[in-house]
Amino acid sequence: MTTPSIPSDRKIVLVTGASSGIGEATARHPAAAGHHVVLGARRTDRLALLTKELSAAGHSAEYAELDVTDPAGVHAFAEGAPARHGRIDVLGNNAGVMPLAPLAALRVAEWDQMIDVNLRGVLHGIAAVLPSMLERRSGHVVNIASTAAHRVDPMAAVYCATKYAVGARSSC
Ligand SMILES: NC(=O)c1ccc[n+]([C@@H]2O[C@H](COP(=O)([O-])OP(=O)(O)OC[C@H]3O[C@@H](n4cnc5c(N)ncnc54)[C@H](OP(=O)(O)O)[C@@H]3O)[C@@H](O)[C@H]2O)c1
């Protein structure tokens, strides 16, 4: 779903993981402020509902299916906005997962998922938007870390590790 061209005084704001929670709430703010939001996540049914709701309220929104663990898919998501609107002003790098368990439970598949989504996914987002932002000398990447980037919980050791890494990355 797309919208007509966006006036230059409006920001083009991409939000990953916009189908629920913090990403959904985050997307509502720039939309309500008159900016154009591009919503990404895997659950497109939820994105479609949110886009419909925002559009019905007179806001500017579109959505696209996105799996942040797929670098090519993240590039395609990010390239769509400049193709349609000429630029990306903000990337909200929000998509994340937090399955909880002690390390001794050895849920290695969940560890890998957290690294793939919370860390690699954030890096894929940066890689997809940074070149065009540097070229334009304009743009912001907002990485959603957590208080878990500052303290370790025994039920969330790998989650905290990913968020520490996101925090380190965001300090550059
Ligand atoms: N909740 C908290 O207390 C809290 C506190 C601090 C930081 N955070 C961080 O805030 C962010 C959002 O968390 P939340 O609490 O709002 O959780 P949530 O409601 O479960 O939302 C997570 C979002 O991430 C998306 N997502 C998961 N895997 C994805 C993938 N492979 N590709 C694309 N999108 C994916 C989900 O969409 P789909 O499933 O539709 O793909 C969903 O939209 C996370 O980075 C989390 O670590 C949360």
mmCIF file of N, CA, C and O and ligand atoms in Angstrom, residues 16-23 40-44 46 66-69 93-98 113 117-118 144-147 159 163, ligand 1:
data_model
loop_
_atom_site.group_PDB
_atom_site.id
_atom_site.type_symbol
_atom_site.label_atom_id
_atom_site.label_comp_id
_atom_site.label_asym_id
_atom_site.label_seq_id
_atom_site.Cartn_x
_atom_site.Cartn_y
_atom_site.Cartn_z
ATOM 1 N N THR A 16 10.947 -0.627 12.050
ATOM 2 C CA THR A 16 10.929 -2.089 11.999
ATOM 3 C C THR A 16 10.221 -2.627 13.241
ATOM 4 O O THR A 16 10.261 -2.005 14.309
ATOM 5 N N GLY A 17 9.575 -3.769 13.082
ATOM 6 C CA GLY A 17 8.833 -4.325 14.208
ATOM 7 C C GLY A 17 7.671 -3.433 14.611
ATOM 8 O O GLY A 17 7.401 -3.233 15.794
ATOM 9 N N ALA A 18 6.959 -2.938 13.594
ATOM 10 C CA ALA A 18 5.863 -1.988 13.851
ATOM 11 C C ALA A 18 4.515 -2.680 14.007
ATOM 12 O O ALA A 18 3.499 -2.004 14.113
ATOM 13 N N SER A 19 4.511 -4.003 14.051
ATOM 14 C CA SER A 19 3.229 -4.716 14.102
ATOM 15 C C SER A 19 2.682 -4.854 15.514
ATOM 16 O O SER A 19 1.540 -5.305 15.680
ATOM 17 N N SER A 20 3.463 -4.479 16.534
ATOM 18 C CA SER A 20 2.965 -4.576 17.906
ATOM 19 C C SER A 20 3.873 -3.777 18.826
ATOM 20 O O SER A 20 4.931 -3.291 18.423
ATOM 21 N N GLY A 21 3.424 -3.646 20.065
ATOM 22 C CA GLY A 21 4.262 -3.129 21.134
ATOM 23 C C GLY A 21 4.877 -1.763 20.893
ATOM 24 O O GLY A 21 4.221 -0.842 20.406
ATOM 25 N N ILE A 22 6.149 -1.662 21.235
ATOM 26 C CA ILE A 22 6.854 -0.377 21.188
ATOM 27 C C ILE A 22 6.949 0.147 19.757
ATOM 28 O O ILE A 22 6.820 1.351 19.513
ATOM 29 N N GLY A 23 7.172 -0.750 18.791
ATOM 30 C CA GLY A 23 7.272 -0.310 17.395
ATOM 31 C C GLY A 23 5.967 0.290 16.905
ATOM 32 O O GLY A 23 5.965 1.333 16.240
ATOM 33 N N GLY A 40 7.245 -1.867 9.000
ATOM 34 C CA GLY A 40 7.774 -3.166 8.586
ATOM 35 C C GLY A 40 7.674 -4.191 9.695
ATOM 36 O O GLY A 40 7.879 -3.872 10.871
ATOM 37 N N ALA A 41 7.337 -5.415 9.336
ATOM 38 C CA ALA A 41 7.323 -6.563 10.256
ATOM 39 C C ALA A 41 6.905 -7.775 9.432
ATOM 40 O O ALA A 41 6.594 -7.653 8.237
ATOM 41 N N ARG A 42 6.874 -8.935 10.094
ATOM 42 C CA ARG A 42 6.444 -10.143 9.372
ATOM 43 C C ARG A 42 4.932 -10.269 9.328
ATOM 44 O O ARG A 42 4.379 -10.748 8.360
ATOM 45 N N ARG A 43 4.235 -9.823 10.376
ATOM 46 C CA ARG A 43 2.773 -9.984 10.436
ATOM 47 C C ARG A 43 2.087 -8.847 9.676
ATOM 48 O O ARG A 43 1.696 -7.824 10.254
ATOM 49 N N THR A 44 1.956 -9.043 8.376
ATOM 50 C CA THR A 44 1.415 -7.971 7.545
ATOM 51 C C THR A 44 -0.070 -7.714 7.806
ATOM 52 O O THR A 44 -0.559 -6.627 7.512
ATOM 53 N N ARG A 46 -1.398 -7.369 10.697
ATOM 54 C CA ARG A 46 -1.408 -6.330 11.725
ATOM 55 C C ARG A 46 -0.940 -4.989 11.159
ATOM 56 O O ARG A 46 -1.470 -3.934 11.511
ATOM 57 N N LEU A 66 8.504 -7.510 6.264
ATOM 58 C CA LEU A 66 9.929 -7.369 6.574
ATOM 59 C C LEU A 66 10.355 -8.436 7.561
ATOM 60 O O LEU A 66 9.727 -8.605 8.606
ATOM 61 N N ASP A 67 11.419 -9.130 7.221
ATOM 62 C CA ASP A 67 12.089 -10.010 8.183
ATOM 63 C C ASP A 67 13.506 -9.474 8.331
ATOM 64 O O ASP A 67 14.311 -9.567 7.389
ATOM 65 N N VAL A 68 13.821 -8.903 9.486
ATOM 66 C CA VAL A 68 15.109 -8.223 9.640
ATOM 67 C C VAL A 68 16.294 -9.178 9.637
ATOM 68 O O VAL A 68 17.440 -8.732 9.559
ATOM 69 N N THR A 69 16.029 -10.486 9.726
ATOM 70 C CA THR A 69 17.138 -11.439 9.670
ATOM 71 C C THR A 69 17.605 -11.674 8.233
ATOM 72 O O THR A 69 18.624 -12.336 8.027
ATOM 73 N N ASN A 93 15.031 1.366 14.384
ATOM 74 C CA ASN A 93 15.524 -0.018 14.372
ATOM 75 C C ASN A 93 14.987 -0.686 15.635
ATOM 76 O O ASN A 93 15.675 -0.765 16.657
ATOM 77 N N ASN A 94 13.754 -1.165 15.562
ATOM 78 C CA ASN A 94 13.061 -1.577 16.786
ATOM 79 C C ASN A 94 12.848 -3.080 16.924
ATOM 80 O O ASN A 94 12.765 -3.593 18.041
ATOM 81 N N ALA A 95 12.749 -3.805 15.821
ATOM 82 C CA ALA A 95 12.367 -5.226 15.889
ATOM 83 C C ALA A 95 13.257 -5.973 16.871
ATOM 84 O O ALA A 95 14.485 -5.824 16.869
ATOM 85 N N GLY A 96 12.626 -6.779 17.729
ATOM 86 C CA GLY A 96 13.397 -7.526 18.708
ATOM 87 C C GLY A 96 12.573 -8.645 19.312
ATOM 88 O O GLY A 96 11.344 -8.626 19.273
ATOM 89 N N VAL A 97 13.281 -9.621 19.859
ATOM 90 C CA VAL A 97 12.621 -10.737 20.539
ATOM 91 C C VAL A 97 13.313 -10.966 21.879
ATOM 92 O O VAL A 97 14.512 -10.707 22.033
ATOM 93 N N MET A 98 12.533 -11.477 22.852
ATOM 94 C CA MET A 98 13.079 -11.649 24.206
ATOM 95 C C MET A 98 12.540 -12.924 24.865
ATOM 96 O O MET A 98 11.828 -12.861 25.863
ATOM 97 N N GLN A 113 18.255 -16.955 17.613
ATOM 98 C CA GLN A 113 17.195 -16.052 17.134
ATOM 99 C C GLN A 113 17.418 -14.641 17.681
ATOM 100 O O GLN A 113 17.273 -13.649 16.958
ATOM 101 N N VAL A 117 17.911 -11.500 15.295
ATOM 102 C CA VAL A 117 16.927 -10.410 15.214
ATOM 103 C C VAL A 117 17.461 -9.151 15.901
ATOM 104 O O VAL A 117 17.493 -8.067 15.303
ATOM 105 N N ASN A 118 17.880 -9.298 17.148
ATOM 106 C CA ASN A 118 18.197 -8.108 17.951
ATOM 107 C C ASN A 118 19.513 -7.449 17.553
ATOM 108 O O ASN A 118 19.660 -6.237 17.703
ATOM 109 N N ILE A 144 16.673 0.706 19.108
ATOM 110 C CA ILE A 144 15.988 0.454 20.374
ATOM 111 C C ILE A 144 16.782 -0.590 21.147
ATOM 112 O O ILE A 144 16.784 -1.770 20.791
ATOM 113 N N ALA A 145 17.450 -0.157 22.199
ATOM 114 C CA ALA A 145 18.164 -1.094 23.069
ATOM 115 C C ALA A 145 17.234 -1.435 24.227
ATOM 116 O O ALA A 145 16.116 -1.915 24.010
ATOM 117 N N SER A 146 17.653 -1.160 25.445
ATOM 118 C CA SER A 146 16.847 -1.543 26.612
ATOM 119 C C SER A 146 17.630 -1.193 27.864
ATOM 120 O O SER A 146 18.852 -0.964 27.799
ATOM 121 N N THR A 147 16.952 -1.229 28.994
ATOM 122 C CA THR A 147 17.715 -1.214 30.258
ATOM 123 C C THR A 147 18.613 -2.445 30.319
ATOM 124 O O THR A 147 19.620 -2.445 31.028
ATOM 125 N N TYR A 159 19.766 -12.232 25.755
ATOM 126 C CA TYR A 159 19.040 -11.002 25.391
ATOM 127 C C TYR A 159 19.856 -9.785 25.812
ATOM 128 O O TYR A 159 20.045 -8.854 25.026
ATOM 129 N N LYS A 163 21.555 -6.698 23.652
ATOM 130 C CA LYS A 163 21.234 -5.285 23.896
ATOM 131 C C LYS A 163 22.489 -4.500 24.301
ATOM 132 O O LYS A 163 22.624 -3.324 23.964
HETATM 133 N N1 LIG B 1 8.802 -4.624 26.259
HETATM 134 C C1 LIG B 1 9.811 -4.142 26.994
HETATM 135 O O1 LIG B 1 9.730 -4.082 28.234
HETATM 136 C C2 LIG B 1 11.056 -3.634 26.327
HETATM 137 C C3 LIG B 1 11.924 -2.871 27.086
HETATM 138 C C4 LIG B 1 13.069 -2.375 26.478
HETATM 139 C C5 LIG B 1 13.333 -2.625 25.143
HETATM 140 N N2 LIG B 1 12.470 -3.383 24.439
HETATM 141 C C6 LIG B 1 12.794 -3.606 23.034
HETATM 142 O O2 LIG B 1 11.808 -2.943 22.280
HETATM 143 C C7 LIG B 1 11.665 -3.596 21.026
HETATM 144 C C8 LIG B 1 10.199 -3.964 20.809
HETATM 145 O O3 LIG B 1 9.807 -4.850 21.816
HETATM 146 P P1 LIG B 1 8.287 -5.008 22.284
HETATM 147 O O4 LIG B 1 8.293 -5.116 23.756
HETATM 148 O O5 LIG B 1 7.456 -3.958 21.658
HETATM 149 O O6 LIG B 1 7.960 -6.469 21.725
HETATM 150 P P2 LIG B 1 6.790 -7.006 20.768
HETATM 151 O O7 LIG B 1 5.488 -6.387 21.102
HETATM 152 O O8 LIG B 1 6.916 -8.484 20.827
HETATM 153 O O9 LIG B 1 7.227 -6.462 19.348
HETATM 154 C C9 LIG B 1 8.332 -6.987 18.692
HETATM 155 C C10 LIG B 1 8.257 -6.533 17.257
HETATM 156 O O10 LIG B 1 9.403 -7.052 16.595
HETATM 157 C C11 LIG B 1 8.968 -7.655 15.406
HETATM 158 N N3 LIG B 1 9.863 -8.723 14.987
HETATM 159 C C12 LIG B 1 10.272 -9.819 15.658
HETATM 160 N N4 LIG B 1 11.068 -10.577 14.901
HETATM 161 C C13 LIG B 1 11.150 -9.933 13.704
HETATM 162 C C14 LIG B 1 11.822 -10.215 12.495
HETATM 163 N N5 LIG B 1 12.580 -11.322 12.329
HETATM 164 N N6 LIG B 1 11.699 -9.348 11.473
HETATM 165 C C15 LIG B 1 10.949 -8.240 11.600
HETATM 166 N N7 LIG B 1 10.280 -7.917 12.721
HETATM 167 C C16 LIG B 1 10.388 -8.766 13.756
HETATM 168 C C17 LIG B 1 7.573 -8.187 15.687
HETATM 169 O O11 LIG B 1 6.829 -8.251 14.472
HETATM 170 P P3 LIG B 1 6.453 -9.599 13.697
HETATM 171 O O12 LIG B 1 6.354 -10.691 14.716
HETATM 172 O O13 LIG B 1 5.147 -9.242 13.059
HETATM 173 O O14 LIG B 1 7.545 -9.777 12.701
HETATM 174 C C18 LIG B 1 7.017 -7.054 16.548
HETATM 175 O O15 LIG B 1 6.472 -6.049 15.749
HETATM 176 C C19 LIG B 1 12.588 -4.822 21.062
HETATM 177 O O16 LIG B 1 13.828 -4.512 20.434
HETATM 178 C C20 LIG B 1 12.782 -5.034 22.546
HETATM 179 O O17 LIG B 1 13.975 -5.709 22.818
HETATM 180 C C21 LIG B 1 11.334 -3.875 24.982
#
